[in-house]
CSV table of C-alpha atoms in Angstrom, one decimal:
chain,number,residue,atom,x,y,z
L,26,MET,CA,101.4,13.3,211.7
L,27,PHE,CA,98.0,12.4,210.4
L,28,GLY,CA,96.9,16.1,210.7
L,29,PHE,CA,99.5,17.2,208.2
L,30,VAL,CA,98.6,14.2,206.0
L,31,GLY,CA,95.0,15.4,206.1
L,32,ILE,CA,95.9,19.0,205.1
L,33,PHE,CA,98.0,17.6,202.2
L,34,VAL,CA,95.2,15.3,201.0
L,35,THR,CA,92.6,18.1,201.3
L,36,LEU,CA,94.6,20.6,199.2
L,37,ALA,CA,95.7,18.0,196.7
L,38,MET,CA,92.2,16.6,196.1
L,39,VAL,CA,90.4,20.0,195.9
L,40,PHE,CA,92.9,21.8,193.7
L,41,GLY,CA,94.1,18.7,191.8
L,42,GLY,CA,90.5,17.9,190.9
L,43,TYR,CA,90.0,21.6,189.8
L,44,LEU,CA,93.0,21.5,187.6
L,45,LEU,CA,92.1,18.1,186.1
L,46,ALA,CA,88.7,19.4,185.3
L,47,GLY,CA,90.3,22.2,183.2
L,48,GLY,CA,90.3,24.9,185.7
L,49,LYS,CA,92.9,27.7,185.7
L,50,MET,CA,94.8,28.7,188.8
L,51,GLY,CA,95.6,32.2,187.5
L,52,VAL,CA,92.3,33.7,188.7
L,53,ILE,CA,92.5,32.1,192.1
L,54,LEU,CA,96.1,33.0,192.7
L,55,HIS,CA,95.5,36.6,191.6
L,56,SER,CA,92.6,37.1,194.0
L,57,LEU,CA,93.8,34.8,196.8
L,58,PRO,CA,95.9,37.4,198.8
L,59,PHE,CA,93.1,40.0,198.8
L,60,GLU,CA,90.3,37.6,199.5
L,61,MET,CA,92.3,35.9,202.2
L,62,MET,CA,93.1,39.2,203.8
L,63,MET,CA,89.4,40.2,204.0
L,64,ILE,CA,88.1,36.8,205.1
L,65,MET,CA,90.8,35.7,207.6
L,66,GLY,CA,91.3,39.3,208.7
L,67,ALA,CA,87.7,39.6,209.6
L,68,ALA,CA,87.7,36.1,211.2
L,69,VAL,CA,90.6,36.9,213.4
L,70,GLY,CA,89.2,40.3,214.3
L,71,ALA,CA,85.9,38.7,215.3
L,72,TYR,CA,87.8,36.0,217.2
L,73,LEU,CA,89.6,38.8,219.2
L,74,LEU,CA,86.3,40.6,219.8
L,75,GLY,CA,84.3,37.6,220.9
L,76,ASN,CA,86.8,35.9,223.3
L,77,ASP,CA,88.5,36.8,226.5
L,78,THR,CA,92.2,36.7,227.2
L,79,HIS,CA,92.1,33.2,228.6
L,80,VAL,CA,90.8,31.8,225.3
L,81,LEU,CA,93.2,33.9,223.2
L,82,LYS,CA,96.2,32.8,225.3
L,83,HIS,CA,95.3,29.1,224.9
L,84,THR,CA,94.4,29.2,221.2
L,85,LEU,CA,97.9,28.6,219.8
L,86,PRO,CA,98.8,25.9,222.4
L,87,GLY,CA,95.4,24.4,221.6
L,88,LEU,CA,96.1,24.2,217.9
L,89,ILE,CA,99.5,22.5,218.7
L,90,ARG,CA,97.7,20.1,221.0
L,91,ALA,CA,95.2,19.2,218.3
L,92,PHE,CA,98.2,18.1,216.1
L,93,LYS,CA,100.1,16.4,218.9
L,94,GLY,CA,97.1,14.4,220.1
L,95,PRO,CA,96.2,13.2,223.6
L,96,LYS,CA,98.7,13.9,226.4
L,97,TRP,CA,98.3,10.8,228.6
L,98,THR,CA,99.9,7.5,227.5
L,99,PRO,CA,99.3,4.0,228.7
L,100,GLN,CA,102.4,4.4,231.0
L,101,ASP,CA,100.8,7.6,232.5
L,102,HIS,CA,97.7,5.7,233.3
L,103,GLN,CA,99.7,2.9,234.9
L,104,ASP,CA,101.7,5.5,236.9
L,105,VAL,CA,98.6,7.3,238.3
L,106,LEU,CA,97.1,3.9,239.4
L,107,CYS,CA,100.4,3.1,241.1
L,108,LEU,CA,100.4,6.5,242.7
L,109,MET,CA,96.8,6.1,244.0
L,110,PHE,CA,97.7,2.6,245.3
L,111,GLN,CA,100.5,3.9,247.4
L,112,LEU,CA,98.5,6.8,248.8
L,113,LEU,CA,95.5,4.6,249.7
L,114,LYS,CA,97.8,2.1,251.3
L,115,ILE,CA,99.4,4.7,253.5
L,116,ALA,CA,95.9,6.3,254.3
L,117,ARG,CA,94.7,2.9,255.7
L,118,GLU,CA,97.9,1.8,257.4
L,119,ASN,CA,99.2,5.1,258.8
L,120,PRO,CA,96.8,8.1,258.3
L,121,VAL,CA,99.2,10.4,260.1
L,122,ALA,CA,102.0,9.6,257.6
L,123,LEU,CA,99.7,10.6,254.7
L,124,GLU,CA,99.6,14.2,255.8
L,125,GLN,CA,103.2,14.9,254.7
L,126,HIS,CA,102.3,13.7,251.2
L,127,ILE,CA,99.1,15.6,250.6
L,128,GLU,CA,100.1,18.8,252.4
L,129,ASN,CA,103.4,19.2,250.5
L,130,PRO,CA,103.2,17.1,247.3
L,131,ALA,CA,106.2,18.9,245.8
L,132,GLU,CA,108.5,17.2,248.4
L,133,SER,CA,106.6,13.9,248.6
L,134,PRO,CA,108.7,11.0,247.4
L,135,ILE,CA,105.5,9.3,246.2
L,136,PHE,CA,104.5,12.2,244.0
L,137,THR,CA,108.0,13.1,242.8
L,138,ALA,CA,108.5,9.5,241.6
L,139,TYR,CA,106.0,10.4,238.8
L,140,PRO,CA,107.3,13.7,237.4
L,141,ARG,CA,104.7,14.0,234.6
L,142,LEU,CA,101.9,13.7,237.2
L,143,ALA,CA,103.6,15.9,239.7
L,144,ALA,CA,103.9,18.6,237.1
L,145,GLU,CA,100.1,18.8,236.6
L,146,HIS,CA,98.7,21.1,239.3
L,147,ASN,CA,95.1,20.1,238.7
L,148,ILE,CA,95.9,16.4,239.2
L,149,VAL,CA,97.9,16.9,242.3
L,150,SER,CA,95.3,19.2,243.9
L,151,LEU,CA,92.4,16.9,243.0
L,152,ILE,CA,94.1,14.0,244.7
L,153,ALA,CA,95.4,16.0,247.7
L,154,ASP,CA,92.2,17.9,248.3
L,155,THR,CA,90.0,14.8,248.2
L,156,MET,CA,92.2,12.8,250.5
L,157,ARG,CA,92.5,15.7,252.9
L,158,SER,CA,88.7,15.9,253.0
L,159,ALA,CA,88.5,12.2,253.7
L,160,SER,CA,91.0,12.6,256.6
L,161,LEU,CA,88.7,15.2,258.0
L,162,ASN,CA,85.8,12.7,258.1
L,163,TYR,CA,84.2,14.0,255.0
L,164,ASP,CA,83.9,10.4,253.9
L,165,ASP,CA,80.4,10.0,252.4
L,166,PRO,CA,81.3,8.4,249.0
L,167,TYR,CA,78.3,9.8,247.3
L,168,GLN,CA,79.0,13.3,248.3
L,169,VAL,CA,82.6,13.0,247.4
L,170,GLU,CA,81.7,11.6,244.0
L,171,ASP,CA,79.3,14.4,243.4
L,172,MET,CA,82.0,17.0,244.4
L,173,LEU,CA,84.6,15.4,242.2
L,174,SER,CA,82.1,15.3,239.3
L,175,ARG,CA,81.4,19.0,239.6
L,176,ARG,CA,85.1,19.8,239.9
L,177,ILE,CA,85.9,17.8,236.7
L,178,ALA,CA,82.9,19.4,235.0
L,179,ILE,CA,84.3,22.9,235.7
L,180,LEU,CA,87.6,21.9,234.4
L,181,ARG,CA,86.0,20.4,231.3
L,182,GLU,CA,84.1,23.6,230.6
L,183,GLU,CA,87.3,25.6,230.9
L,184,GLU,CA,89.2,23.3,228.6
L,185,MET,CA,86.4,23.3,226.0
L,186,HIS,CA,86.4,27.1,225.6
L,187,VAL,CA,89.0,27.0,222.8
L,188,PRO,CA,87.3,24.3,220.7
L,189,HIS,CA,84.0,26.1,221.0
L,190,ALA,CA,85.6,29.4,219.9
L,191,LEU,CA,87.2,27.7,216.9
L,192,GLN,CA,83.9,26.1,216.0
L,193,ASN,CA,82.3,29.5,216.1
L,194,MET,CA,84.9,30.8,213.8
L,195,ALA,CA,84.3,27.9,211.4
L,196,ASP,CA,80.6,28.7,211.5
L,197,ALA,CA,81.3,32.4,210.6
L,198,LEU,CA,83.8,31.8,207.8
L,199,PRO,CA,81.2,30.9,205.0
L,200,ALA,CA,79.3,34.2,205.8
L,201,LEU,CA,82.6,36.2,205.7
L,202,GLY,CA,83.3,34.6,202.4
L,203,ILE,CA,80.0,35.9,201.1
L,204,VAL,CA,81.0,39.4,202.4
L,205,ALA,CA,84.2,39.2,200.4
L,206,ALA,CA,82.3,38.0,197.3
L,207,VAL,CA,79.8,40.8,197.6
L,208,LEU,CA,82.6,43.3,197.8
L,209,GLY,CA,84.0,41.7,194.6
L,210,VAL,CA,80.6,42.0,192.9
L,211,ILE,CA,80.5,45.7,193.9
L,212,LYS,CA,83.9,46.2,192.4
L,213,THR,CA,82.7,44.4,189.2
L,214,MET,CA,79.6,46.5,188.9
L,215,SER,CA,81.7,49.6,189.1
L,216,SER,CA,83.5,48.4,185.9
L,217,ILE,CA,80.4,47.3,184.0
L,218,ASP,CA,81.6,49.1,180.9
L,219,GLN,CA,84.6,46.7,180.5
L,220,PRO,CA,84.6,43.9,177.9
L,221,PRO,CA,83.1,40.5,178.9
L,222,ALA,CA,86.6,38.9,179.2
L,223,VAL,CA,87.6,41.5,181.9
L,224,LEU,CA,84.2,41.2,183.7
L,225,GLY,CA,84.5,37.4,183.7
L,226,LYS,CA,87.8,37.5,185.5
L,227,MET,CA,86.5,40.0,188.0
L,228,ILE,CA,83.4,37.9,188.7
L,229,GLY,CA,85.6,34.8,189.0
L,230,GLY,CA,87.8,36.7,191.5
L,231,ALA,CA,84.7,37.6,193.5
L,232,LEU,CA,83.6,34.0,193.7
L,233,VAL,CA,87.0,33.1,195.1
L,234,GLY,CA,85.8,34.7,198.3
L,235,THR,CA,82.8,32.4,198.6
L,236,PHE,CA,85.0,29.4,197.8
L,237,LEU,CA,87.6,30.4,200.4
L,238,GLY,CA,85.1,31.0,203.2
L,239,VAL,CA,83.5,27.6,202.7
L,240,PHE,CA,86.8,25.8,202.1
L,241,LEU,CA,88.6,27.2,205.1
L,242,SER,CA,85.5,26.5,207.3
L,243,TYR,CA,84.8,22.9,206.5
L,244,GLY,CA,88.2,21.9,205.3
L,245,PHE,CA,90.4,23.2,208.1
L,246,VAL,CA,88.9,25.2,211.0
L,247,ALA,CA,85.9,23.0,211.8
L,248,PRO,CA,88.0,19.7,211.7
L,249,LEU,CA,90.6,21.3,213.9
L,250,ALA,CA,88.0,22.4,216.4
L,251,ASN,CA,86.5,18.9,216.4
L,252,ARG,CA,89.9,17.3,216.8
L,253,LEU,CA,90.9,19.5,219.7
L,254,GLY,CA,87.6,18.8,221.4
L,255,ALA,CA,88.2,15.0,221.1
L,256,VAL,CA,91.8,15.5,222.5
L,257,VAL,CA,90.4,17.5,225.4
L,258,LYS,CA,87.7,14.9,226.1
L,259,GLN,CA,90.3,12.0,226.1
L,260,ASP,CA,92.7,13.9,228.3
L,261,LEU,CA,90.0,14.8,230.8
L,262,GLY,CA,89.1,11.1,231.1
L,263,PHE,CA,92.3,10.8,233.1
L,264,TYR,CA,90.5,12.6,235.9
L,265,ASP,CA,87.7,10.2,235.8
L,266,VAL,CA,90.2,7.4,236.5
L,267,ILE,CA,91.4,9.2,239.6
L,268,LYS,CA,87.8,9.9,240.7
L,269,SER,CA,86.9,6.2,240.4
L,270,VAL,CA,89.8,5.1,242.5
L,271,LEU,CA,89.1,7.7,245.2
L,272,VAL,CA,85.4,6.9,245.4
L,273,ALA,CA,86.1,3.1,245.5
L,274,GLY,CA,88.6,3.8,248.4
L,275,LEU,CA,85.9,5.7,250.3
L,276,HIS,CA,83.6,2.7,249.9
L,277,GLN,CA,86.3,0.8,251.8
L,278,HIS,CA,87.1,-1.7,249.1
L,279,ALA,CA,90.5,-3.4,249.2
L,280,THR,CA,93.3,-1.2,247.9
L,281,THR,CA,94.0,-3.5,245.0
L,282,LEU,CA,90.4,-3.6,244.0
L,283,CYS,CA,90.2,0.2,244.1
L,284,VAL,CA,93.1,0.3,241.6
L,285,GLU,CA,91.4,-2.3,239.4
L,286,VAL,CA,88.2,-0.2,239.4
L,287,GLY,CA,90.3,2.6,238.1
L,288,ARG,CA,92.0,0.5,235.5
L,289,GLN,CA,88.7,-0.6,234.1
L,290,THR,CA,87.8,3.1,233.8
L,291,VAL,CA,90.7,3.7,231.4
L,292,PRO,CA,89.8,3.8,227.7
L,293,GLU,CA,90.7,0.5,226.1
L,294,HIS,CA,93.3,1.8,223.7
L,295,VAL,CA,95.5,3.2,226.6
L,296,ARG,CA,94.5,0.8,229.3
L,297,PRO,CA,97.4,-1.0,230.9
L,298,SER,CA,96.9,-4.8,231.0
L,299,PHE,CA,96.0,-6.5,234.3
L,300,ASP,CA,99.3,-8.4,234.3
L,301,THR,CA,101.4,-5.3,233.6
L,302,LEU,CA,99.7,-3.3,236.4
L,303,GLU,CA,99.9,-6.3,238.8
L,304,SER,CA,103.6,-6.6,238.2
L,305,ALA,CA,104.1,-2.8,238.8
L,306,LEU,CA,102.1,-3.0,242.1
L,307,ARG,CA,104.1,-6.1,243.1
L,308,GLU,CA,107.4,-4.1,242.7
L,309,LEU,CA,106.0,-1.3,244.8
L,310,LYS,CA,105.1,-3.7,247.6
L,311,LYS,CA,108.7,-5.2,247.5
L,312,ALA,CA,110.2,-1.7,247.6
L,313,ALA,CA,108.1,-0.8,250.5
């Protein structure tokens, strides 16, 4: 919602200020299709040239993600803490029973009780692989923490490919605007015998290229890249919550304390309250 408001405000303030200052839209509108074709066409071509299929495939979903915002809600954070509580409890009370949940999460009643979490392969595999390793006596908390940190770092690097590619495009757009402006100047110089009024319009049209390159870069593409990077960072914080609970469990803390460690890791604006989480855990204990 705020993304569309930002686009409207940017356009209204820039072109509204231009019109209020006495500017005429005729020159801009006349040159806009040709300049946009050169600048954005070159930008898209360079984007295709400079990125692999993974980045290209995730670009459009990434732009949609930037407008939609972070994926994980306070309820999702509460759900993952409840999920971890149940798994840790089983791991300590009946390790043999844990195997059916981590070996076949798709049919586990614990995982399937939280469909949004069960649908995320990376989350399920992170939990299952770590708990499987612990069951095989790979239980050094510091080694596991290092392993989880490296795994999350790899995921973060993959997720940041699109924001970085968009930022590279934003950095290139002003230069591509200059390219379009230079072509406009070349065109003007080839018509140097025309009257000043005609040359003025041609020079103005050439300068539209410089304007568009800078405007598109700093007004749209760079903010989108920054926004997508922030969304990715917040979504990946979800994995840090899981990591903190798993590591606390390997330190043999009480199950409830492990979950509280995870709750404290959640960013404040999406963190479930202590009382809310306690009530949810109490209901799970009753159901068990």
